[in-house]
Every structure is written in structure tokens, then in C-alpha cells.
CSV table of C-alpha atoms in Angstrom, one decimal:
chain,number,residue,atom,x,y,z
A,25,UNK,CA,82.0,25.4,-142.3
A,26,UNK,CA,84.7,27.0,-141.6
A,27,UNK,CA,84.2,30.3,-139.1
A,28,UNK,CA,85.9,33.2,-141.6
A,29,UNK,CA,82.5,31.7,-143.4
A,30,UNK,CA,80.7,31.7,-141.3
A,31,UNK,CA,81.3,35.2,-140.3
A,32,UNK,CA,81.0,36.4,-143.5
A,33,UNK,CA,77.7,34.7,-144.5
A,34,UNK,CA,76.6,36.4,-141.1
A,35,UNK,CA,77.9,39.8,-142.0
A,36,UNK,CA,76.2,39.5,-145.7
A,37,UNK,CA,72.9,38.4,-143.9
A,38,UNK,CA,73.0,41.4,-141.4
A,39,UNK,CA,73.5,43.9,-144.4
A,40,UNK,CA,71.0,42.5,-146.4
A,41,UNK,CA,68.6,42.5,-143.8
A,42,UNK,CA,69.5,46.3,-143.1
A,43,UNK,CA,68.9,47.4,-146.4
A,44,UNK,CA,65.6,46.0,-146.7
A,45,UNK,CA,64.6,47.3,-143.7
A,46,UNK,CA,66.5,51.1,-142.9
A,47,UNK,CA,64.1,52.2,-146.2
A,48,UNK,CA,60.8,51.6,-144.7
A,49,UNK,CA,61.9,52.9,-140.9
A,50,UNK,CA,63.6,56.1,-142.5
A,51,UNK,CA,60.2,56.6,-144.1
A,52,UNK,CA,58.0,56.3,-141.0
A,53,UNK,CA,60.3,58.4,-139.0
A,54,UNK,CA,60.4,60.7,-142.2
A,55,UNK,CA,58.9,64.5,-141.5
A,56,UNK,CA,56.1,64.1,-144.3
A,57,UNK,CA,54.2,67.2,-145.7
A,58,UNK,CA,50.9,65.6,-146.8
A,59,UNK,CA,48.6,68.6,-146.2
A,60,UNK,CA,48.1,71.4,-148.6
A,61,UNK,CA,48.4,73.4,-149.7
A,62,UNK,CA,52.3,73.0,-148.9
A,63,UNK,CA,52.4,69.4,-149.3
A,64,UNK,CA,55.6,69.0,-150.4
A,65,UNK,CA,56.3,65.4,-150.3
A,66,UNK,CA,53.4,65.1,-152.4
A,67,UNK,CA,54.7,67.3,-154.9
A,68,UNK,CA,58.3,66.0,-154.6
A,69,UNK,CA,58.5,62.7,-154.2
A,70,UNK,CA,55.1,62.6,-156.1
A,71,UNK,CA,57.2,63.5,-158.7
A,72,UNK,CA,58.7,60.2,-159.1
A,73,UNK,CA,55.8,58.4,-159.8
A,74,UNK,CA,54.7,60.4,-162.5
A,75,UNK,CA,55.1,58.4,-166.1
A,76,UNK,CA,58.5,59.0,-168.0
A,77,UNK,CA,58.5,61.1,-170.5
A,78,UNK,CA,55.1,62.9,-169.7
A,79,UNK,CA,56.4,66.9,-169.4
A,80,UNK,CA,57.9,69.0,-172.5
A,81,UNK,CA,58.7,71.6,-169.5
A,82,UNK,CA,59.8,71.8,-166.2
A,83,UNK,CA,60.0,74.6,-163.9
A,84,UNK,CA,62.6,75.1,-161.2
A,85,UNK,CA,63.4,77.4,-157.9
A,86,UNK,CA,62.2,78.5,-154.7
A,87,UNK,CA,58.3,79.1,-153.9
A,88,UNK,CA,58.6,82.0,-155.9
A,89,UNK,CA,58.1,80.0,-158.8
A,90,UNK,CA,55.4,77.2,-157.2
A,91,UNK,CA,53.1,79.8,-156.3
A,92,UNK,CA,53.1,81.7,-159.7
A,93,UNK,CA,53.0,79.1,-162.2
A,94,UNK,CA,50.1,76.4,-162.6
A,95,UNK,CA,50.8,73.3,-164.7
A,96,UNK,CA,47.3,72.4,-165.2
A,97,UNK,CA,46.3,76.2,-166.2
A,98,UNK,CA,49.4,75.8,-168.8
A,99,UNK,CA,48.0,72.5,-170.3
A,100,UNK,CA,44.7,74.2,-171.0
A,101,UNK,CA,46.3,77.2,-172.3
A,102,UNK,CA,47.9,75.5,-174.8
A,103,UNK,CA,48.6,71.8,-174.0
A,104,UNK,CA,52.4,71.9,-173.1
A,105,UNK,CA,52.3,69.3,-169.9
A,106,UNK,CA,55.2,70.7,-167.5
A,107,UNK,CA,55.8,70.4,-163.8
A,108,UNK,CA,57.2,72.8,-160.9
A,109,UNK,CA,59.7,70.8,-159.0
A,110,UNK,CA,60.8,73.0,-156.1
A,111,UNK,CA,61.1,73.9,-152.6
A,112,UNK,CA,61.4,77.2,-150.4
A,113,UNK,CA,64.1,78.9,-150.6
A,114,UNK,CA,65.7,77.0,-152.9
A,115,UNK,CA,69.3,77.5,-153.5
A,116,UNK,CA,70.6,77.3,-156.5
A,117,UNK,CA,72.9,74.7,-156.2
A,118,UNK,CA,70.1,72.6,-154.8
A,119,UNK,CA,68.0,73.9,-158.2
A,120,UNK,CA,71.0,72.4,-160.2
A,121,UNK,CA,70.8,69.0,-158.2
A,122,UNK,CA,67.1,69.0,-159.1
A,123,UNK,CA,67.5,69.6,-163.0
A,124,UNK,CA,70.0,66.8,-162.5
A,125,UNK,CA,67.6,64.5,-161.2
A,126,UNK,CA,65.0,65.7,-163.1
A,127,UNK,CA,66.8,64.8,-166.2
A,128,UNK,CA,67.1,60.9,-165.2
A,129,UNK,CA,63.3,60.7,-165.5
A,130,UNK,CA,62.3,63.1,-167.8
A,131,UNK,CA,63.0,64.5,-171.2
A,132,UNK,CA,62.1,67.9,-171.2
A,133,UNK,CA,62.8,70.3,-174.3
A,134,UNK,CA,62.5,73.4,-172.2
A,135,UNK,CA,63.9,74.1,-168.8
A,136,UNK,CA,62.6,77.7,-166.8
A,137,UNK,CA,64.6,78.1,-163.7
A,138,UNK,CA,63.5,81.0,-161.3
A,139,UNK,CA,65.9,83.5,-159.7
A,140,UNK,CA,64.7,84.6,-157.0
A,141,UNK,CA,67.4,83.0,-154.6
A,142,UNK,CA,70.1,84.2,-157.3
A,143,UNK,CA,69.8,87.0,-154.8
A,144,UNK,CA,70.6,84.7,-151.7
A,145,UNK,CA,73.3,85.8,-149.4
A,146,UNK,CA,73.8,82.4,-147.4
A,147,UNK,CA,76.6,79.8,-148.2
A,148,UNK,CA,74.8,77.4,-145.8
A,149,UNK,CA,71.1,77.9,-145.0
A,150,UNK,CA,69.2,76.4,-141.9
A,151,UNK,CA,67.9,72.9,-141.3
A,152,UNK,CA,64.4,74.1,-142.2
A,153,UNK,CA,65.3,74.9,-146.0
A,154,UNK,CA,68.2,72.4,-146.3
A,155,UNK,CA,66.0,69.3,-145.1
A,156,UNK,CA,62.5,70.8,-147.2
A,157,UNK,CA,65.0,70.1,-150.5
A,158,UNK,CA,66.8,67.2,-148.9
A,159,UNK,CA,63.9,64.9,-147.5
A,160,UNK,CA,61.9,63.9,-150.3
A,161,UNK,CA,65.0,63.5,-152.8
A,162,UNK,CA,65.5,60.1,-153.5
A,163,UNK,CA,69.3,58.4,-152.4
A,164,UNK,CA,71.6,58.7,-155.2
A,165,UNK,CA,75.7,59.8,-155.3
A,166,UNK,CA,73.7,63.8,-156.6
A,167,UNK,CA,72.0,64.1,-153.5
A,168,UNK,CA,75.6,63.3,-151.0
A,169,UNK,CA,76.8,65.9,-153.4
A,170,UNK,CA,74.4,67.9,-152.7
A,171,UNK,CA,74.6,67.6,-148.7
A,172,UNK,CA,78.2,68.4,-148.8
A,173,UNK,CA,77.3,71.9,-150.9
A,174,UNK,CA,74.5,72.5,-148.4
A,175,UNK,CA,76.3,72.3,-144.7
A,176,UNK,CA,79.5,72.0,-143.3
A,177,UNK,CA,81.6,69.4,-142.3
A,178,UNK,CA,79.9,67.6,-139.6
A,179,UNK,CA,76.2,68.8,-140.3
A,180,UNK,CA,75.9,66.6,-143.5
A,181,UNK,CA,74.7,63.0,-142.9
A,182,UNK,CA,71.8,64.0,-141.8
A,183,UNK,CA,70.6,65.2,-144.5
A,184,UNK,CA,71.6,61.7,-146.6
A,185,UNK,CA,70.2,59.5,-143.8
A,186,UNK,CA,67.0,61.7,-142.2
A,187,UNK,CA,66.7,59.1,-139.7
A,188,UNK,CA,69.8,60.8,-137.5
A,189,UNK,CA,67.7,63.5,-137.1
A,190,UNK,CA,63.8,62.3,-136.9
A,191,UNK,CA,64.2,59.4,-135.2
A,192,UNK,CA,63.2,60.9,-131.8
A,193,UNK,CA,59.7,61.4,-133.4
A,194,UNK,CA,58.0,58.5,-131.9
A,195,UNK,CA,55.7,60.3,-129.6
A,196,UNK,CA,55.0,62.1,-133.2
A,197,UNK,CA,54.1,59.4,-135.3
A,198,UNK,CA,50.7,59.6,-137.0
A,199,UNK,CA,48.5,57.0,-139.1
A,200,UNK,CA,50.0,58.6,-142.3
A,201,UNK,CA,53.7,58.5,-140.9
A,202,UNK,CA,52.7,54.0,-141.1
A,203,UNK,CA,50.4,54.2,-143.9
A,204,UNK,CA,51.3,56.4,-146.6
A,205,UNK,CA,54.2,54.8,-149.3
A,206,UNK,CA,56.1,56.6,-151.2
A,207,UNK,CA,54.9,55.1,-154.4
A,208,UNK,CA,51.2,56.4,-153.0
A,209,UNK,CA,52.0,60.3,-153.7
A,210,UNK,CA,51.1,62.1,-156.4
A,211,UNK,CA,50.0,66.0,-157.1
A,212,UNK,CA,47.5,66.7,-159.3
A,213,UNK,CA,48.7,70.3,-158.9
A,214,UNK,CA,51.6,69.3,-160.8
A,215,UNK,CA,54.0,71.0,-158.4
A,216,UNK,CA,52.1,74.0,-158.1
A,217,UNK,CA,51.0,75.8,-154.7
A,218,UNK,CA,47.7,77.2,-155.0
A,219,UNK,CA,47.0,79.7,-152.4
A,220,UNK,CA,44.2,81.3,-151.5
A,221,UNK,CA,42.2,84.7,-152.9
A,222,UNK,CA,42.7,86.3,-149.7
A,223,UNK,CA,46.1,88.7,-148.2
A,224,UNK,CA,47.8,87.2,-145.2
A,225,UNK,CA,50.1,90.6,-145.4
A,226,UNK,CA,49.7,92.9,-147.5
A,227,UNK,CA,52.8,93.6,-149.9
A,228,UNK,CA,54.7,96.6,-149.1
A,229,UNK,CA,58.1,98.4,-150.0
A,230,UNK,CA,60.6,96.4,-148.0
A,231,UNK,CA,63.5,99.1,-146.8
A,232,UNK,CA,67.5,97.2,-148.2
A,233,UNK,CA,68.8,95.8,-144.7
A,234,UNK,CA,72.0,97.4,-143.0
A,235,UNK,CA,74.8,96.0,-145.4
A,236,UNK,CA,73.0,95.2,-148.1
A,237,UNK,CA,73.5,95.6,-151.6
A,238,UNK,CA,72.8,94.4,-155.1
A,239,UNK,CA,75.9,92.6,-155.4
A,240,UNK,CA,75.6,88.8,-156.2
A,241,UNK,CA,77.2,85.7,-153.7
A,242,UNK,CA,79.8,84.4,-156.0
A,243,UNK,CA,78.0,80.8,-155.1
A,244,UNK,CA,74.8,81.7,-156.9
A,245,UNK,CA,77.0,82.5,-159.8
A,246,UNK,CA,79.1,79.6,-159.9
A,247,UNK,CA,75.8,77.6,-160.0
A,248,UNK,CA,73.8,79.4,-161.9
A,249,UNK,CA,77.0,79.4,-164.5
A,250,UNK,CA,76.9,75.6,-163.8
A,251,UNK,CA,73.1,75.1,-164.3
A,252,UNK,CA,73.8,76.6,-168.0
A,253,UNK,CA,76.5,74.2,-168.9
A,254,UNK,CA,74.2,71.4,-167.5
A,255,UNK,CA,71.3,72.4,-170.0
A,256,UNK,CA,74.1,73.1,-172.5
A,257,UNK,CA,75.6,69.7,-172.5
A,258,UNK,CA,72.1,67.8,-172.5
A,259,UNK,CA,71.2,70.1,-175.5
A,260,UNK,CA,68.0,71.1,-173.2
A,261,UNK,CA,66.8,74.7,-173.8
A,262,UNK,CA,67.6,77.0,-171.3
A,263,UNK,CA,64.8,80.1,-169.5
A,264,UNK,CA,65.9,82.0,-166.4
A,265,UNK,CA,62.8,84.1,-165.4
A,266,UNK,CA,62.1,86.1,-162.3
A,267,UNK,CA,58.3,85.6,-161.5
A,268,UNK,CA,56.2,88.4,-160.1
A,269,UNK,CA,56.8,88.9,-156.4
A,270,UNK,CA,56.8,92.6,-155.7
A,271,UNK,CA,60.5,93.1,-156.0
A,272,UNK,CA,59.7,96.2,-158.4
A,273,UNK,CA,59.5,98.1,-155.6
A,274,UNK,CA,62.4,97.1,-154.0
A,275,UNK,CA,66.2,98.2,-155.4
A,276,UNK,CA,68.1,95.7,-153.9
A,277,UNK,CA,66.4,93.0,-155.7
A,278,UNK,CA,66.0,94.9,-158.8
A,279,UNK,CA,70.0,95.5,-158.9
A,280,UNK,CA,70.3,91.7,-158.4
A,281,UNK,CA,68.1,91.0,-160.6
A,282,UNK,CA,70.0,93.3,-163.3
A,283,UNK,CA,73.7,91.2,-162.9
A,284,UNK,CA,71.6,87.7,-163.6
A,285,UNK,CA,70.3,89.7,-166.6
A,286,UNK,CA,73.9,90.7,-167.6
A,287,UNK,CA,75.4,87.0,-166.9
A,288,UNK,CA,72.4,85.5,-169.0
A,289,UNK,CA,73.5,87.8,-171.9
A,290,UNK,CA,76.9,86.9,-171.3
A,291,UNK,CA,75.7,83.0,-171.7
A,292,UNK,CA,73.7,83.6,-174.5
A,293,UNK,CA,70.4,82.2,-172.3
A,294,UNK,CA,67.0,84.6,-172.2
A,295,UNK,CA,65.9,85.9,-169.2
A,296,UNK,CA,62.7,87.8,-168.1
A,297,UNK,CA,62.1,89.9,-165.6
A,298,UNK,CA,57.8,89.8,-165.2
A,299,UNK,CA,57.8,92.1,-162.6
A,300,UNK,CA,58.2,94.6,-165.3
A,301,UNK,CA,55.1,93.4,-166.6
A,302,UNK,CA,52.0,93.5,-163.9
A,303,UNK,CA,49.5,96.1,-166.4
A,304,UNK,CA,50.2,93.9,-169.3
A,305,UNK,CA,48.8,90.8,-167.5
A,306,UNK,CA,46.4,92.5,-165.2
A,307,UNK,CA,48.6,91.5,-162.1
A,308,UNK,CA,48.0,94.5,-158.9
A,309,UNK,CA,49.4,93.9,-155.4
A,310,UNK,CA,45.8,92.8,-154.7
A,311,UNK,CA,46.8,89.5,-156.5
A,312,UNK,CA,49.9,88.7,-154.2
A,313,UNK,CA,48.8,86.4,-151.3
A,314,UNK,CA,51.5,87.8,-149.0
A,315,UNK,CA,54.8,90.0,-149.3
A,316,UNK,CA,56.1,87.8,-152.1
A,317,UNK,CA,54.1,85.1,-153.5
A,318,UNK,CA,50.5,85.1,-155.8
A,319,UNK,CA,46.7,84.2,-155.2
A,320,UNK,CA,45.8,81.4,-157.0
A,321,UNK,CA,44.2,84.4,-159.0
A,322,UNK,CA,47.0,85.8,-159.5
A,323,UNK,CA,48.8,82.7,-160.5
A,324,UNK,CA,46.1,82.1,-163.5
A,325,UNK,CA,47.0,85.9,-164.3
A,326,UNK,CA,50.8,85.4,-165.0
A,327,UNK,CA,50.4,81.5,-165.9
A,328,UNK,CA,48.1,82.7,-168.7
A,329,UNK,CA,50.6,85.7,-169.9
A,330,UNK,CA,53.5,83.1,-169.6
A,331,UNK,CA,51.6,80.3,-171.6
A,332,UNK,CA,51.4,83.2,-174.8
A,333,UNK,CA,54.8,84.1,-174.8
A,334,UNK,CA,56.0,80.4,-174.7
A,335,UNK,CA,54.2,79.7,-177.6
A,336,UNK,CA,55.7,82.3,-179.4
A,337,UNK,CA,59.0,81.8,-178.4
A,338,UNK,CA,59.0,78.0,-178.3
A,339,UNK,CA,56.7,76.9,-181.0
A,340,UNK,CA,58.3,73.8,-181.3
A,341,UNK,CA,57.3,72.3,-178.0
A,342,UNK,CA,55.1,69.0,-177.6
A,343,UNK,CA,52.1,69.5,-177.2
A,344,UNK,CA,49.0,67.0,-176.0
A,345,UNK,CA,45.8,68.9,-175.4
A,346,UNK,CA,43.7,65.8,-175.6
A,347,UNK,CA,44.5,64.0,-172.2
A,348,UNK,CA,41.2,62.6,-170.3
A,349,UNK,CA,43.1,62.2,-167.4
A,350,UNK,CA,44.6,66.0,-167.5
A,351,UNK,CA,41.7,67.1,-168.2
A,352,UNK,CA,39.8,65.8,-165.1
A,353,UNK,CA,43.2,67.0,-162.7
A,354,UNK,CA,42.5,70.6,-164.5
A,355,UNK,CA,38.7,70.3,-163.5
A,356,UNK,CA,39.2,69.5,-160.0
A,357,UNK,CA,41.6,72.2,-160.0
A,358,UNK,CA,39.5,75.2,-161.2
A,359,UNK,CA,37.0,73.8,-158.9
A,360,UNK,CA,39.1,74.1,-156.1
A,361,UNK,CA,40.6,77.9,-157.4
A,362,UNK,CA,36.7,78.7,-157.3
A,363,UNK,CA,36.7,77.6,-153.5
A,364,UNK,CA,40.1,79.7,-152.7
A,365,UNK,CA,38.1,83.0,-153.7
């Protein structure tokens, strides 16, 4: 054998043996958030191992959107199975990496993205946000895209290959970090945080910040313009919502939220406002966990007004309300509401 073979054959082995093996150390060393009721690697990479084909709709954004809406609550309402795939502080052109990815796994007929982080004013955000939409994403040519939208030059591999930045967690490493896989998690939630029946703060009017003003990043536009021609092209329906999070008392937001309504118009896409709506679904601030996001009350509030106007507006949905196995996830769910309160 000649030694150009042999160094070859050498230098296939080694790779080989690397990418058998850098997938199960990444995942040890892997940050994991397996604890609710913000386990998001449940609810994210969980998503993965749901079947194909199982959700007529999907919900997209920042926790704005994960605390509001309940999938199971939905299901019950009026059968439509649906999951919330998203993170906090979601931007959107991280929202428009996860409809991508979505779409290679599931065939929704409906798509609701919320806007809250239309009014964003970042162009890169922190390690904390980028690697909570980053870590749990599974490697494909999207998510590198994705990194190079998130950070700048130099501050990207990371979040491709986690392992640059957690692998000084040895002294961290718990039983889960060896024994959970990623084709163990699953949410029953569906996506959806349920917090509890109690106020961490109590929602107040938040004064606009010095320099602030309603005006929208042109970023947010570009991808929330791109996010429409995505749903166009796959011939998905297309519902940009804002959920209820207090912003009716706050201008700034309001004023942002008035552009997105503008642009929607523009695109020919509905878009809802529901914190126009708190007397018509019974929602008071009493139902808001914290500054921004629902009870688990709350959540059945607006989950149960959203479930009546998508039946009117989107009668043609699938719908599959006899499901033994939903059924025993929405059980164990209204049991666990009942212990929130």
C-alpha cells in the first residue's frame, strides 16, 4: 500500500470517527433546559420527534406567544392540533428560520406568527437569546444562515458548533447532561409555557425610554416582508397577531404595532391586534403573570377567544377531535393548570 493510501484511508477513518462521535459530546456538553416550566429543549427539539404531518397550525415568535396560546386548550376547543415553536425574544429573522424548518416536517395549512419583536431595536442580540434559538435547532445549511444573521463576524461558530462555547462545563455536568437523548424529548404542552395563577410583578404602564419611538428597525421589516413571501411561495396561509401583553397601555408599542398593521395591509396578510380585545375575552391585568406575559388562566382566556375566531375565519382547517392520546396530554394538562391556581 502505497503511503498517499494510506494517508488517505487514515484521514477518511479519522473523519468518520469524528462525526460519529462530535454529535453525542456536543450533546453532553449541550446547555439543556429540561425543567419547566421553561424547558425549552423539550419544547424545541421535542419538536422533532413529533409525528409528520400531525399539526394543521403552527404558532411562531417570542414568549409572547408561548405563554398566551395553549395547544392542547385549542384541540379541545375545536380539534385543530397546532404547535408553538418558539423562544424568547425571538427575532424575526430567527422566526423565519423556524417556519423554514418547520416546513421540512410539517404541513401546516395555517401559519400565526407573533409580533411582538417586530418592535425589536437590536441588529445583533446577546448570547442569551441567540443561543436559546440556536441550541436546540438541529444542523442544517438554514441554521449557518441563521448564525451569520444573528452575530457578527467572528461571534458565529459558536452558535453552529455549541461545543466552542460549553465545553468548559465539566464541573457542570449532571445525570441528564449523560442520560437524556435527543430523540427522548417531547412536550405534551405542545410548545406552550404554562405559568402559574400567581403575579411575579404586577403589570404597569412602562414610560418610552430616552430615544425611543415607534419607528420600526428596517431588519424586522425586511424579515417580516420575507416571512410573507416564504408562506406565499409554499401556498401556506399567512396570520400575524399581536397577543395580549399589556402593550395597550404603552404608545411606543402601540405605534409599532400600527406600521406592522399598515405593512400587513400592504401584503394583503390579516393581522390582529388582541390587546384591543381584553373585555371581550374576559382578560384583566390580573390575568398577566408578570409585565408582559399570561397566567395559565389567562392563557385559556385568550386561547379560548382565538380558537372561535379561527373557526370562523379558517373553517377549512383539519380537524381531529377524537385523538386518545391528545386527549390524555389535555387531561394531564388541565390537571396541572388546576395546580398553578
Amino acid at each position: 500500500m502505497t503511503s498517499n493510501r494510506r494517508f488517505f484511508l487514515s484521514a477518511a477513518a479519522f473523519c468518520l470517527i469524528f462525526l460519529l462521535t462530535v454529535g453525542p459530546v456536543t450533546w453532553v456538553f449541550a446547555r439543556k433546559s429540561l425543567n419547566g416550566p421553561w424547558d425549552m429543549s423539550n419544547k424545541i427539539g421535542g419538536f422533532y420527534n413529533e409525528p409528520r404531518g400531525e399539526f394543521s397550525v403552527m404558532f411562531f415568535g417570542s414568549s409572547h406567544i408561548y405563554a398566551s396560546l395553549s395547544p392542547l386548550e385549542l384541540w379541545h376547543d375545536n380539534g385543530v392540533k397546532s404547535y408553538v415553536f418558539a423562544t424568547q425574544l425571538q427575532p424575526m429573522w430567527a422566526t423565519y428560520t423556524y417556519i423554514k424548518e418547520a416546513l421540512k416536517y410539517q404541513s401546516p395549512q395555517l401559519i400565526v406568527v407573533e409580533c411582538n419583536m417586530m418592535g425589536g431595536d437590536q441588529e445583533y442580540y446577546d448570547d442569551g437569546v441567540n443561543f436559546s434559538f440556536m441550541d436546540d435547532l438541529r444542523f442544517s445549511m438554514d441554521k449557518v444562515a441563521l448564525a451569520r444573521e444573528s452575530a457578527p463576524e467572528g461571534e458565529r461558530a459558536p452558535l453552529v458548533w455549541n461545543f466552542m462555547k460549553y465545553h468548559g462545563r465539566w464541573s457542570e455536568l449532571e445525570d441528564p447532561d449523560y442520560d437524556v437523548k435527543r430523540q427522548d424529548l417531547h412536550d405534551p404542552l405542545k410548545g406552550h409555557v404554562l405559568l402559574p395563577d400567581y403575579q411575579a410583578v404586577k403589570p404597569e404602564v412602562l414610560e418610552p425610554k430616552e430615544g425611543e419611538s415607534g419607528q420600526l428597525l428596517e431588519k424586522n421589516v425586511m424579515w417580516l416582508e420575507r416571512i410573507i413571501d416564504l408562506c406565499q411561495a409554499r401556498g401556506v396561509e399567512l396570520w400575524l397577531i399581536k397577543a395580549p401583553s399589556n402593550t395597550a397601555l404603552e404608545e411606543t408599542q402601540r405605534l409599532r404595532m400600527e406600521q406592522v398593521a399598515a405593512l400587513a395591509a400592504e401584503r394583503g396578510v390579516v393581522f390582529d391586534d388582541f390587546n384591543a380585545c381584553y373585555e371581550e375575552m374576559g382578560l384583566t391585568l390580573d390575568d398577566f403573570y408578570d409585565q408582559r406575559h399570561l397566567t395559565g388562566t389567562g392563557a385559556v382566556k385568550f386561547t379560548d377567544y382565538f380558537a372561535c375566531l379561527l373557526e370562523k375565519r379558517y373553517p377549512q382547517l383539519h380537524t381531529e377531535s377524537e385523538d386518545h392520546e391528545w386527549e390524555e396530554q389535555y387531561r394531564a394538562y388541565r390537571e396541572k393548570l388546576e395546580g398553578t391556581a
